[in-house]
Coordinates of C-alpha atoms in Angstrom, one line a residue:
Chain G
X5 CA 37.9 -11.5 237.3
X6 CA 34.3 -10.7 238.1
X7 CA 33.0 -12.8 235.2
X8 CA 35.1 -15.7 236.6
X9 CA 33.5 -15.3 240.0
X10 CA 30.1 -15.3 238.4
X11 CA 31.0 -18.4 236.6
X12 CA 32.2 -20.0 239.8
X13 CA 29.1 -19.0 241.6
X14 CA 26.9 -20.5 238.9
X15 CA 28.9 -23.7 238.9
X16 CA 28.4 -24.1 242.6
X17 CA 24.8 -23.3 242.4
X18 CA 24.3 -25.9 239.7
X19 CA 26.2 -28.4 241.9
X20 CA 24.0 -27.7 244.9
X21 CA 20.9 -28.2 242.7
X22 CA 22.2 -31.5 241.4
X23 CA 22.8 -32.6 244.9
X24 CA 19.3 -31.8 246.0
X25 CA 17.9 -33.4 242.8
X26 CA 20.0 -36.5 243.5
X27 CA 18.7 -36.8 247.1
X28 CA 15.1 -36.2 246.1
X29 CA 15.4 -38.7 243.3
X30 CA 16.9 -41.2 245.6
X31 CA 14.1 -40.7 248.0
X32 CA 11.5 -41.3 245.3
X33 CA 13.5 -44.3 244.0
X34 CA 13.4 -46.0 247.4
X35 CA 9.8 -45.1 247.8
X36 CA 8.6 -46.2 244.4
X37 CA 7.9 -49.9 244.8
X38 CA 5.8 -49.4 247.9
X39 CA 4.1 -46.3 246.4
X40 CA 3.1 -48.2 243.3
X41 CA 1.8 -51.1 245.3
X42 CA -0.1 -48.8 247.6
X43 CA -1.6 -46.8 244.8
X44 CA -2.8 -49.9 242.9
X45 CA -4.0 -52.1 245.8
X46 CA -5.0 -49.5 248.4
X47 CA -5.6 -46.0 247.2
X48 CA -7.4 -46.8 243.9
X49 CA -9.6 -49.4 245.5
X50 CA -10.5 -47.0 248.3
X51 CA -11.3 -44.2 245.8
X52 CA -13.3 -46.7 243.7
X53 CA -15.3 -47.9 246.6
X54 CA -16.1 -44.3 247.5
X55 CA -17.4 -43.9 244.0
X56 CA -19.4 -47.1 244.3
X57 CA -21.2 -45.8 247.4
X58 CA -23.1 -43.4 245.0
X59 CA -24.2 -46.2 242.7
X60 CA -26.3 -49.3 242.7
X61 CA -23.9 -52.1 241.6
X62 CA -25.3 -55.2 240.0
X63 CA -23.3 -58.3 239.1
X64 CA -24.3 -59.4 235.6
X65 CA -22.7 -62.1 233.4
X66 CA -20.8 -59.5 231.5
X67 CA -19.3 -57.5 234.3
X68 CA -20.7 -55.0 236.7
X69 CA -23.6 -52.8 236.0
X70 CA -23.7 -49.3 237.6
X71 CA -26.8 -47.3 238.2
X72 CA -26.4 -43.8 239.6
X73 CA -28.2 -43.3 243.0
X74 CA -26.6 -40.2 244.4
X75 CA -26.8 -40.3 248.2
X76 CA -29.6 -42.9 248.1
X77 CA -27.5 -45.7 249.6
X78 CA -26.6 -43.6 252.6
X79 CA -30.3 -42.6 253.1
X80 CA -31.4 -46.3 252.9
X81 CA -28.6 -47.3 255.4
X82 CA -29.7 -44.8 258.0
X83 CA -33.5 -44.7 257.5
X84 CA -34.6 -48.0 256.0
X85 CA -32.1 -50.7 257.1
X86 CA -33.2 -52.3 260.3
X87 CA -30.1 -54.4 260.9
X88 CA -27.1 -52.3 260.3
X89 CA -27.8 -49.3 262.6
X90 CA -28.6 -51.6 265.4
X91 CA -25.5 -53.7 265.0
X92 CA -23.4 -50.6 264.6
X93 CA -24.8 -49.0 267.8
X94 CA -24.5 -52.2 269.8
X95 CA -20.9 -52.7 268.8
X96 CA -20.1 -49.1 269.4
X97 CA -21.5 -49.5 272.9
X98 CA -19.4 -52.6 273.5
X99 CA -16.2 -51.0 272.2
X100 CA -16.7 -47.9 274.3
X101 CA -17.0 -50.2 277.4
X102 CA -14.0 -52.3 276.3
X103 CA -11.5 -49.6 275.7
X104 CA -11.2 -48.5 279.4
X105 CA -11.2 -52.2 280.5
X106 CA -8.3 -53.0 278.1
X107 CA -6.3 -49.9 279.0
X108 CA -6.7 -50.3 282.7
X109 CA -5.9 -54.0 282.6
X110 CA -2.8 -53.2 280.4
X111 CA -1.7 -50.5 282.8
X112 CA -2.0 -52.8 285.8
X113 CA -0.2 -55.7 284.2
X114 CA 2.6 -53.5 282.8
X115 CA 3.1 -51.9 286.2
X116 CA 3.6 -55.4 287.6
X117 CA 5.9 -56.4 284.8
X118 CA 7.9 -53.3 285.3
X119 CA 9.1 -54.4 288.7
X120 CA 12.3 -56.3 288.7
X121 CA 11.9 -60.0 289.5
X122 CA 13.4 -63.2 288.1
X123 CA 11.9 -64.4 284.9
X124 CA 10.1 -61.3 283.9
X125 CA 11.1 -61.7 280.2
X126 CA 9.3 -65.0 280.2
X127 CA 6.2 -63.3 281.5
X128 CA 6.5 -60.4 279.0
X129 CA 6.6 -63.0 276.2
X130 CA 3.5 -64.8 277.6
X131 CA 1.5 -61.6 277.8
X132 CA 2.6 -60.7 274.3
X133 CA 2.2 -64.1 272.7
X134 CA -1.6 -64.0 272.1
X135 CA -1.4 -60.8 270.0
X136 CA 0.7 -62.6 267.5
X137 CA -2.0 -65.2 267.0
X138 CA -4.9 -62.9 267.4
X139 CA -5.2 -62.1 263.7
X140 CA -7.7 -63.6 261.5
X141 CA -8.3 -67.3 261.0
X142 CA -7.1 -68.6 264.4
X143 CA -9.2 -66.3 266.4
X144 CA -12.2 -67.0 264.3
X145 CA -11.8 -70.6 265.0
X146 CA -11.4 -70.0 268.7
X147 CA -14.5 -67.9 268.8
X148 CA -16.6 -70.4 267.0
X149 CA -15.5 -73.1 269.3
X150 CA -16.3 -70.9 272.3
X151 CA -12.8 -70.8 273.8
X152 CA -13.2 -67.2 274.6
X153 CA -15.9 -67.7 277.1
X154 CA -15.4 -68.1 280.8
X155 CA -16.7 -71.5 282.0
X156 CA -18.0 -70.1 285.2
X157 CA -20.7 -67.9 283.5
X158 CA -22.7 -71.1 282.7
X159 CA -21.7 -73.0 285.8
X160 CA -22.7 -70.5 288.4
X161 CA -25.6 -68.9 286.6
X162 CA -24.2 -65.4 286.5
X163 CA -26.7 -64.2 283.9
X164 CA -29.8 -63.6 286.1
X165 CA -27.6 -61.9 288.7
X166 CA -26.3 -59.4 286.1
X167 CA -29.9 -58.9 284.8
X168 CA -31.1 -58.1 288.3
X169 CA -28.4 -55.7 289.3
X170 CA -27.9 -53.8 286.1
X171 CA -31.3 -53.9 284.4
X172 CA -31.9 -55.5 281.1
X173 CA -30.7 -52.5 279.2
X174 CA -27.1 -52.7 280.4
X175 CA -27.1 -56.4 281.0
X176 CA -26.7 -57.2 277.3
X177 CA -23.3 -55.4 276.7
X178 CA -22.0 -56.5 280.1
X179 CA -22.7 -60.1 279.5
X180 CA -21.2 -59.7 276.0
X181 CA -18.0 -58.5 277.6
X182 CA -18.0 -61.1 280.3
X183 CA -18.2 -63.7 277.5
X184 CA -15.1 -62.2 275.9
X185 CA -13.0 -61.7 279.0
X186 CA -10.2 -64.0 277.8
X187 CA -10.2 -62.3 274.4
X188 CA -10.0 -58.9 276.1
X189 CA -7.0 -60.1 278.0
X190 CA -5.7 -61.4 274.7
X191 CA -6.1 -58.0 273.1
X192 CA -3.9 -56.2 275.7
X193 CA -0.6 -57.6 274.6
X194 CA 0.6 -54.7 272.5
X195 CA -0.8 -52.2 274.9
X196 CA 1.2 -53.7 277.8
X197 CA 4.3 -53.4 275.7
X198 CA 3.6 -49.8 274.9
X199 CA 3.2 -49.0 278.6
X200 CA 6.4 -50.8 279.5
X201 CA 8.2 -48.9 276.9
X202 CA 6.6 -45.7 278.1
X203 CA 7.7 -46.3 281.7
X204 CA 11.3 -46.5 280.6
X205 CA 11.1 -42.8 279.6
X206 CA 10.4 -41.7 283.2
X207 CA 13.8 -41.2 284.8
X208 CA 14.7 -43.1 287.9
X209 CA 16.1 -40.1 289.7
X210 CA 12.6 -38.5 289.9
X211 CA 11.4 -41.5 291.9
X212 CA 14.4 -41.4 294.2
X213 CA 13.9 -37.7 294.8
X214 CA 10.2 -38.1 295.9
X215 CA 11.2 -41.1 298.0
X216 CA 13.7 -39.0 299.9
X217 CA 11.0 -36.4 300.3
X218 CA 8.9 -39.1 302.0
X219 CA 6.4 -40.1 299.4
X220 CA 4.9 -43.5 299.6
X221 CA 4.9 -45.8 296.5
X222 CA 1.2 -45.1 296.2
X223 CA 1.7 -41.4 296.1
X224 CA 4.5 -41.6 293.6
X225 CA 2.3 -43.7 291.3
X226 CA -0.4 -41.0 291.3
X227 CA 2.0 -38.1 291.1
X228 CA 4.7 -39.3 288.8
X229 CA 3.9 -42.6 287.0
X230 CA 0.4 -41.8 285.9
X231 CA 1.0 -38.3 284.6
X232 CA 4.1 -39.6 282.8
X233 CA 2.0 -42.3 281.2
X234 CA -0.7 -40.0 279.8
X235 CA 0.7 -39.8 276.3
X236 CA 1.0 -43.6 276.3
X237 CA -2.6 -44.0 277.5
X238 CA -3.5 -41.9 274.5
X239 CA -1.4 -43.9 272.1
X240 CA -3.0 -47.1 273.6
X241 CA -6.5 -45.7 273.2
X242 CA -5.8 -45.0 269.5
X243 CA -4.2 -48.4 269.0
X244 CA -7.1 -50.1 270.8
X245 CA -9.7 -48.3 268.7
X246 CA -8.1 -49.2 265.5
X247 CA -7.5 -52.7 266.6
X248 CA -11.1 -53.3 267.8
X249 CA -12.6 -51.7 264.7
X250 CA -10.6 -53.7 262.2
X251 CA -11.1 -56.9 264.2
X252 CA -12.0 -59.7 261.8
X253 CA -15.0 -60.9 263.8
X254 CA -16.5 -57.6 264.3
X255 CA -20.2 -57.9 263.7
X256 CA -20.4 -54.7 261.7
X257 CA -17.7 -55.8 259.2
X258 CA -19.6 -59.1 259.0
X259 CA -22.8 -57.3 258.2
X260 CA -21.0 -55.3 255.5
X261 CA -19.6 -58.4 254.0
X262 CA -23.1 -60.0 254.0
X263 CA -24.5 -57.1 252.1
X264 CA -21.8 -57.3 249.5
X265 CA -23.2 -60.4 247.9
X266 CA -26.9 -59.9 248.6
X267 CA -28.6 -59.4 245.2
X268 CA -31.0 -56.7 246.5
X269 CA -28.4 -54.5 248.2
X270 CA -25.2 -55.2 246.4
X271 CA -21.7 -53.9 246.5
X272 CA -22.6 -50.2 246.2
X273 CA -24.7 -50.4 249.3
X274 CA -22.1 -52.4 251.2
X275 CA -19.5 -49.7 250.4
X276 CA -21.8 -47.0 251.7
X277 CA -22.1 -49.0 255.0
X278 CA -18.3 -49.3 255.1
X279 CA -17.8 -45.6 254.6
X280 CA -20.3 -44.7 257.3
X281 CA -18.3 -47.1 259.6
X282 CA -15.0 -45.4 258.6
X283 CA -16.5 -42.0 259.3
X284 CA -17.5 -43.1 262.8
X285 CA -14.0 -44.5 263.5
X286 CA -12.5 -41.3 262.3
X287 CA -14.7 -39.2 264.6
X288 CA -13.8 -41.4 267.6
X289 CA -10.1 -41.1 266.8
X290 CA -10.4 -37.4 266.4
X291 CA -12.0 -37.1 269.8
X292 CA -9.2 -39.0 271.4
X293 CA -6.7 -36.8 269.6
X294 CA -8.4 -33.7 270.9
X295 CA -8.5 -35.0 274.4
X296 CA -4.8 -35.9 274.1
X297 CA -3.8 -32.5 272.9
X298 CA -5.9 -30.9 275.7
X299 CA -4.1 -33.1 278.3
X300 CA -0.7 -32.2 276.9
X301 CA -1.5 -28.5 277.0
X302 CA -2.7 -28.7 280.6
X303 CA 0.5 -30.5 281.5
X304 CA 2.6 -27.9 279.9
X305 CA 0.8 -25.2 281.9
X306 CA 1.3 -26.8 285.3
Chain T
X4 CA 18.1 -54.4 306.9
X5 CA 17.4 -58.1 307.1
X6 CA 13.8 -57.5 307.8
X7 CA 13.5 -55.3 304.7
X8 CA 15.1 -58.0 302.6
X9 CA 12.6 -60.5 303.7
X10 CA 9.7 -58.2 303.1
X11 CA 10.9 -57.5 299.6
X12 CA 11.2 -61.1 298.7
X13 CA 7.8 -61.8 300.1
X14 CA 6.3 -59.1 297.9
X15 CA 8.1 -60.4 294.9
X16 CA 6.9 -63.9 295.6
X17 CA 3.3 -62.5 295.7
X18 CA 4.0 -60.6 292.5
X19 CA 5.2 -63.7 290.7
X20 CA 2.3 -65.8 292.0
X21 CA -0.2 -63.2 290.8
X22 CA 1.4 -62.9 287.4
X23 CA 1.6 -66.7 287.0
X24 CA -2.1 -66.8 287.7
X25 CA -2.8 -64.2 285.0
X26 CA -0.4 -65.8 282.6
X27 CA -2.1 -69.2 283.0
X28 CA -5.4 -67.4 282.3
X29 CA -4.0 -66.0 279.2
X30 CA -2.7 -69.3 278.1
X31 CA -6.2 -71.0 278.4
X32 CA -7.1 -70.6 274.7
X33 CA -3.9 -72.1 273.5
X34 CA -4.2 -75.0 275.9
X35 CA -7.7 -75.3 274.8
X36 CA -6.8 -75.5 271.1
X37 CA -4.3 -78.3 271.7
X38 CA -6.6 -80.3 274.0
X39 CA -9.7 -79.9 271.8
X40 CA -8.0 -81.4 268.8
X41 CA -7.3 -84.6 270.7
X42 CA -10.8 -85.0 272.2
X43 CA -13.0 -87.9 271.2
X44 CA -16.5 -86.9 270.2
X45 CA -18.3 -87.5 273.4
X46 CA -15.9 -85.2 275.3
X47 CA -16.4 -82.4 272.8
X48 CA -20.0 -81.9 273.7
X49 CA -19.7 -82.1 277.5
X50 CA -21.6 -79.5 279.4
X51 CA -20.3 -77.5 281.1
X52 CA -17.3 -77.6 278.6
X53 CA -14.0 -78.9 279.9
X54 CA -10.7 -77.5 278.8
X55 CA -8.4 -80.5 279.4
X56 CA -8.8 -83.7 277.5
X57 CA -9.5 -86.9 279.5
X58 CA -8.8 -89.6 276.9
X59 CA -6.7 -88.2 274.1
X60 CA -7.1 -89.8 270.6
X61 CA -5.8 -89.0 267.2
X62 CA -9.0 -90.0 265.5
X63 CA -9.7 -86.4 264.5
X64 CA -6.4 -86.1 262.5
X65 CA -7.0 -89.4 260.9
X66 CA -10.4 -88.2 259.7
X67 CA -8.9 -84.9 258.5
X68 CA -6.4 -86.7 256.3
X69 CA -8.9 -89.3 255.0
X70 CA -11.3 -86.6 254.1
X71 CA -8.6 -84.9 252.1
X72 CA -7.3 -88.0 250.2
X73 CA -10.5 -88.4 248.2
X74 CA -10.4 -84.9 246.6
X75 CA -9.1 -83.9 243.1
X76 CA -6.3 -81.7 244.5
X77 CA -4.3 -83.4 247.2
X78 CA -3.8 -81.8 250.6
X79 CA -0.1 -81.4 250.0
X80 CA -0.7 -79.2 247.0
X81 CA -2.5 -76.7 249.1
X82 CA 0.3 -76.9 251.7
X83 CA 2.9 -76.3 249.0
X84 CA 1.0 -73.3 247.6
X85 CA 0.7 -71.8 251.1
X86 CA 4.4 -72.2 251.8
X87 CA 5.6 -70.8 248.6
X88 CA 3.3 -67.9 248.7
X89 CA 4.3 -67.2 252.3
X90 CA 8.0 -67.3 251.5
X91 CA 7.8 -65.0 248.5
X92 CA 5.4 -62.6 250.1
X93 CA 7.6 -62.2 253.3
X94 CA 10.7 -61.6 251.2
X95 CA 8.9 -59.0 249.0
X96 CA 7.2 -57.2 251.8
X97 CA 10.5 -56.9 253.7
X98 CA 12.3 -55.5 250.7
X99 CA 9.6 -53.0 249.7
X100 CA 8.7 -51.8 253.2
X101 CA 12.3 -51.4 254.4
X102 CA 13.2 -49.4 251.3
X103 CA 10.1 -47.2 251.9
X104 CA 10.8 -46.9 255.6
X105 CA 14.4 -45.9 255.0
X106 CA 13.3 -43.2 252.5
X107 CA 10.7 -41.7 254.9
X108 CA 13.0 -41.9 257.9
X109 CA 16.3 -40.7 256.5
X110 CA 16.0 -39.2 253.0
X111 CA 14.5 -35.8 252.1
X112 CA 12.0 -35.6 249.3
X113 CA 9.0 -33.5 248.5
X114 CA 5.9 -35.7 249.0
X115 CA 7.1 -37.1 252.3
X116 CA 4.4 -35.4 254.4
X117 CA 1.6 -36.6 252.1
X118 CA 2.9 -40.2 252.1
X119 CA 3.1 -40.2 255.9
X120 CA -0.5 -38.9 256.1
X121 CA -1.6 -41.6 253.7
X122 CA 0.0 -44.3 255.8
X123 CA -1.6 -43.1 259.0
X124 CA -5.0 -42.9 257.5
X125 CA -4.8 -46.3 255.7
X126 CA -3.9 -48.0 259.0
X127 CA -7.5 -47.8 260.0
X128 CA -9.2 -49.2 256.9
X129 CA -10.1 -52.9 257.0
X130 CA -8.9 -54.7 253.9
X131 CA -12.2 -56.6 253.5
X132 CA -14.1 -53.6 252.4
X133 CA -12.0 -53.0 249.3
X134 CA -12.0 -56.6 248.1
X135 CA -14.2 -56.0 245.1
X136 CA -12.3 -53.0 243.6
X137 CA -9.2 -55.1 244.2
X138 CA -10.7 -58.0 242.3
X139 CA -11.5 -55.7 239.4
X140 CA -7.9 -54.4 239.4
X141 CA -6.5 -57.9 239.6
X142 CA -8.5 -59.2 236.7
X143 CA -7.7 -55.9 234.9
X144 CA -4.0 -56.7 235.3
X145 CA -4.8 -60.3 234.1
X146 CA -3.1 -61.9 237.1
X147 CA -6.1 -64.1 238.3
X148 CA -5.0 -67.7 238.5
X149 CA -1.4 -66.9 239.2
X150 CA 0.5 -66.7 242.4
X151 CA 0.7 -62.9 241.9
X152 CA -2.9 -62.6 242.9
X153 CA -2.0 -64.0 246.3
X154 CA 1.2 -62.0 246.7
X155 CA 0.7 -58.5 245.3
X156 CA -2.2 -57.3 247.5
X157 CA 0.0 -57.7 250.6
X158 CA 2.9 -55.7 249.3
X159 CA 1.4 -52.3 250.1
X160 CA 1.1 -53.0 253.8
X161 CA 0.9 -49.8 255.7
X162 CA 1.7 -51.5 259.0
X163 CA 5.0 -52.8 257.8
X164 CA 6.1 -49.4 256.5
X165 CA 4.9 -47.8 259.7
X166 CA 7.1 -50.1 261.8
X167 CA 10.2 -49.8 259.6
X168 CA 9.8 -46.1 259.6
X169 CA 9.6 -45.9 263.4
X170 CA 12.6 -48.3 263.8
X171 CA 14.9 -46.9 261.2
X172 CA 14.2 -43.4 262.5
X173 CA 16.0 -44.4 265.7
X174 CA 19.2 -45.3 263.9
X175 CA 21.5 -42.3 264.7
X176 CA 22.2 -40.0 261.7
X177 CA 25.9 -39.8 262.7
X178 CA 26.3 -43.4 261.8
X179 CA 25.0 -42.8 258.3
X180 CA 27.0 -39.6 257.9
X181 CA 30.2 -41.4 258.9
X182 CA 29.6 -44.1 256.3
X183 CA 29.0 -41.4 253.7
X184 CA 32.2 -39.7 254.6
X185 CA 34.0 -43.0 254.2
X186 CA 32.7 -43.1 250.6
X187 CA 29.9 -45.6 251.0
X188 CA 27.2 -45.5 248.3
X189 CA 23.5 -45.2 249.3
X190 CA 22.9 -48.8 248.4
X191 CA 25.8 -49.9 250.5
X192 CA 24.6 -47.8 253.4
X193 CA 21.2 -49.4 253.1
X194 CA 22.5 -52.9 252.8
X195 CA 25.4 -52.8 255.3
X196 CA 24.2 -50.4 258.0
X197 CA 20.5 -49.9 258.0
X198 CA 19.3 -53.4 257.3
X199 CA 21.4 -55.2 260.0
X200 CA 20.4 -52.6 262.6
X201 CA 16.7 -52.9 261.7
X202 CA 16.8 -56.7 262.0
X203 CA 14.3 -56.8 264.9
X204 CA 11.8 -54.8 262.9
X205 CA 12.4 -57.2 260.0
X206 CA 11.6 -60.1 262.3
X207 CA 8.4 -58.5 263.4
X208 CA 7.3 -57.8 259.9
X209 CA 8.1 -61.4 258.9
X210 CA 5.8 -62.7 261.7
X211 CA 3.0 -60.3 261.0
X212 CA 3.1 -60.9 257.3
X213 CA 3.3 -64.6 257.8
X214 CA 0.1 -64.5 259.8
X215 CA -1.7 -62.4 257.3
X216 CA -0.7 -64.6 254.4
X217 CA -1.1 -67.9 256.1
X218 CA -4.7 -67.1 257.3
X219 CA -5.7 -65.3 254.1
X220 CA -8.8 -66.7 252.4
X221 CA -9.7 -63.6 250.4
X222 CA -7.3 -64.3 247.5
X223 CA -8.4 -67.9 247.2
X224 CA -12.1 -67.2 247.3
X225 CA -12.2 -64.1 245.2
X226 CA -9.2 -63.8 242.9
X227 CA -8.1 -67.3 242.1
X228 CA -10.5 -69.8 240.4
X229 CA -8.0 -72.6 239.7
X230 CA -8.4 -75.1 242.5
X231 CA -4.7 -76.1 242.2
X232 CA -3.5 -72.6 243.1
X233 CA -5.6 -72.0 246.3
X234 CA -4.0 -72.1 249.7
X235 CA -4.4 -74.2 252.7
X236 CA -6.4 -71.6 254.7
X237 CA -9.1 -71.7 252.1
X238 CA -9.1 -75.5 252.0
X239 CA -9.5 -75.7 255.8
X240 CA -12.3 -73.1 255.6
X241 CA -14.2 -75.2 253.0
X242 CA -13.7 -78.3 255.1
X243 CA -14.9 -76.5 258.2
X244 CA -17.9 -74.8 256.6
X245 CA -18.9 -78.1 255.1
X246 CA -18.6 -79.8 258.4
X247 CA -20.0 -77.1 260.6
X248 CA -23.6 -78.4 260.8
X249 CA -23.0 -82.0 261.6
X250 CA -21.8 -83.4 264.8
X251 CA -19.0 -85.5 263.4
X252 CA -17.5 -82.4 261.7
X253 CA -16.6 -80.8 265.0
X254 CA -13.6 -83.1 265.5
X255 CA -12.4 -82.3 262.0
X256 CA -12.7 -78.6 262.7
X257 CA -10.7 -78.9 265.9
X258 CA -7.9 -80.8 264.3
X259 CA -7.8 -78.4 261.3
X260 CA -7.6 -75.4 263.6
X261 CA -4.7 -76.9 265.5
X262 CA -2.9 -77.5 262.2
X263 CA -3.5 -73.9 261.1
X264 CA -2.3 -72.6 264.4
X265 CA 0.9 -74.6 264.8
X266 CA 3.0 -72.8 262.1
X267 CA 2.1 -69.4 263.8
X268 CA 3.3 -70.7 267.1
X269 CA 6.5 -72.1 265.7
X270 CA 7.3 -68.9 263.8
X271 CA 6.6 -66.8 266.9
X272 CA 8.8 -68.9 269.1
X273 CA 11.7 -68.6 266.6
X274 CA 11.4 -64.8 266.3
X275 CA 10.0 -63.9 269.7
X276 CA 13.1 -62.3 271.2
X277 CA 13.6 -60.0 268.3
X278 CA 9.9 -58.9 268.3
X279 CA 10.0 -58.0 271.9
X280 CA 13.0 -55.7 271.1
X281 CA 11.2 -54.0 268.3
X282 CA 8.1 -53.4 270.3
X283 CA 10.1 -51.9 273.2
X284 CA 12.0 -49.6 270.8
X285 CA 9.3 -48.4 268.5
X286 CA 6.5 -48.5 271.0
X287 CA 4.0 -49.3 268.4
X288 CA 2.9 -52.4 266.6

């Protein structure tokens, strides 16, 4: 009797194990093609490029020639290079100015698009359309043809005005941004959609309740819509950072690419530049994450 | 009551007017691409630049096709390469990433946390920076000068998996459980339930992948040496970089960029409704 029960118990346990194994196996099976591709074309190249940062890489007729340099590439990039740090800092300045502009613009437009009026789906499509083309080649073409610039900057001589009011130090990034206004608008498509999706999560009854309590639309925006949209502002900030930093025309990436094929610097040095760049993106993203978590905690306390 | 109605309609008229203005502003670059391609040379160099064309001509397109007819490899060959690469890549990316997305969203397995972390991190690396290690791997596998060199690097797209993961995650578990109770196999669940419900995400991935592949010059410049296997984006780029410094080349460039742009526009218009749905559901690109 008891031995039978033990047998039964064992059988059941084995069955459960088999089931777990089966599910695990299935998961790995479905995952496998992507994982292999990822390993071969993403993870290994990344690891490899990290190794290359510590070497001087020369292209010779019979393959690549590595010379160990330790952290020499990083030292050169920070202390000796007189192009890269300047480009990096200028771009960083520009991005930090652009992030709030993009987010505020997206918030504004999504608030408008969130109203009900005839044809809003058409408008949503138009505001989203540019994002679809904004990748790669097409945008490069547009930029090189100057389609991103506002015609009135040249026509009305805005440049000296900006110089006068903001001083030469801030004039440069401000003019840079003015020159890319259309492109900035182009870059807010996904952000607008994220905000619209976010507004759907705030329930209608809250608005009705405060309206009955006598709140104006203005007040209900500041007290309900904006606090409710905080997580989406964070998501948008992260998305915008990633988007701007992996932007194909980004001067920093261009500088890195230039260095790849320069005989005196080479691929090892370019990899070091790229990893410095990634580290900065990573720090920026971590700051946003920290702020987000803080905001979430404060909200929970209230 | 009537007064309130009128005020409401006034505000919505204002709203639509404002949005129309903004929308027109957003459309400027597209209008510009179309107009620029049809401009005769003298209009191209007007200062201040004008967006709309005054006297449209098709001389730029004629030049583009004449420039191409003298080469060893005909224009149509590049076009054929691009189309076949795009079709195969889209199909493979959809298969691979939807399987991976389903596994992460609905199946339990050990390394899931690690894989999700890898996906998030790899979203932020720009592909350009790993092009040389990729080159070494591709030549190590011996697939230079094949279509595989164009296709395989796209398969491990973190964005596609990320999207599928977010979208499949929203399919209710009850639906899958019910199918399991009815005796459906995992493959049947995937094919008959998950894939049809994830159609909007599939459409989005198709568009994003198409753009990536269509505009990709990396494979043609670095991995493929055989001229007959390069794609149209590469061809247009060589034309453009050859023509960049002379005045007459500007027309060629304008016409070529319109040609590169049109397929994107068409694909977007075809899939647009589906994409909007995905974006609104998953909240992330």
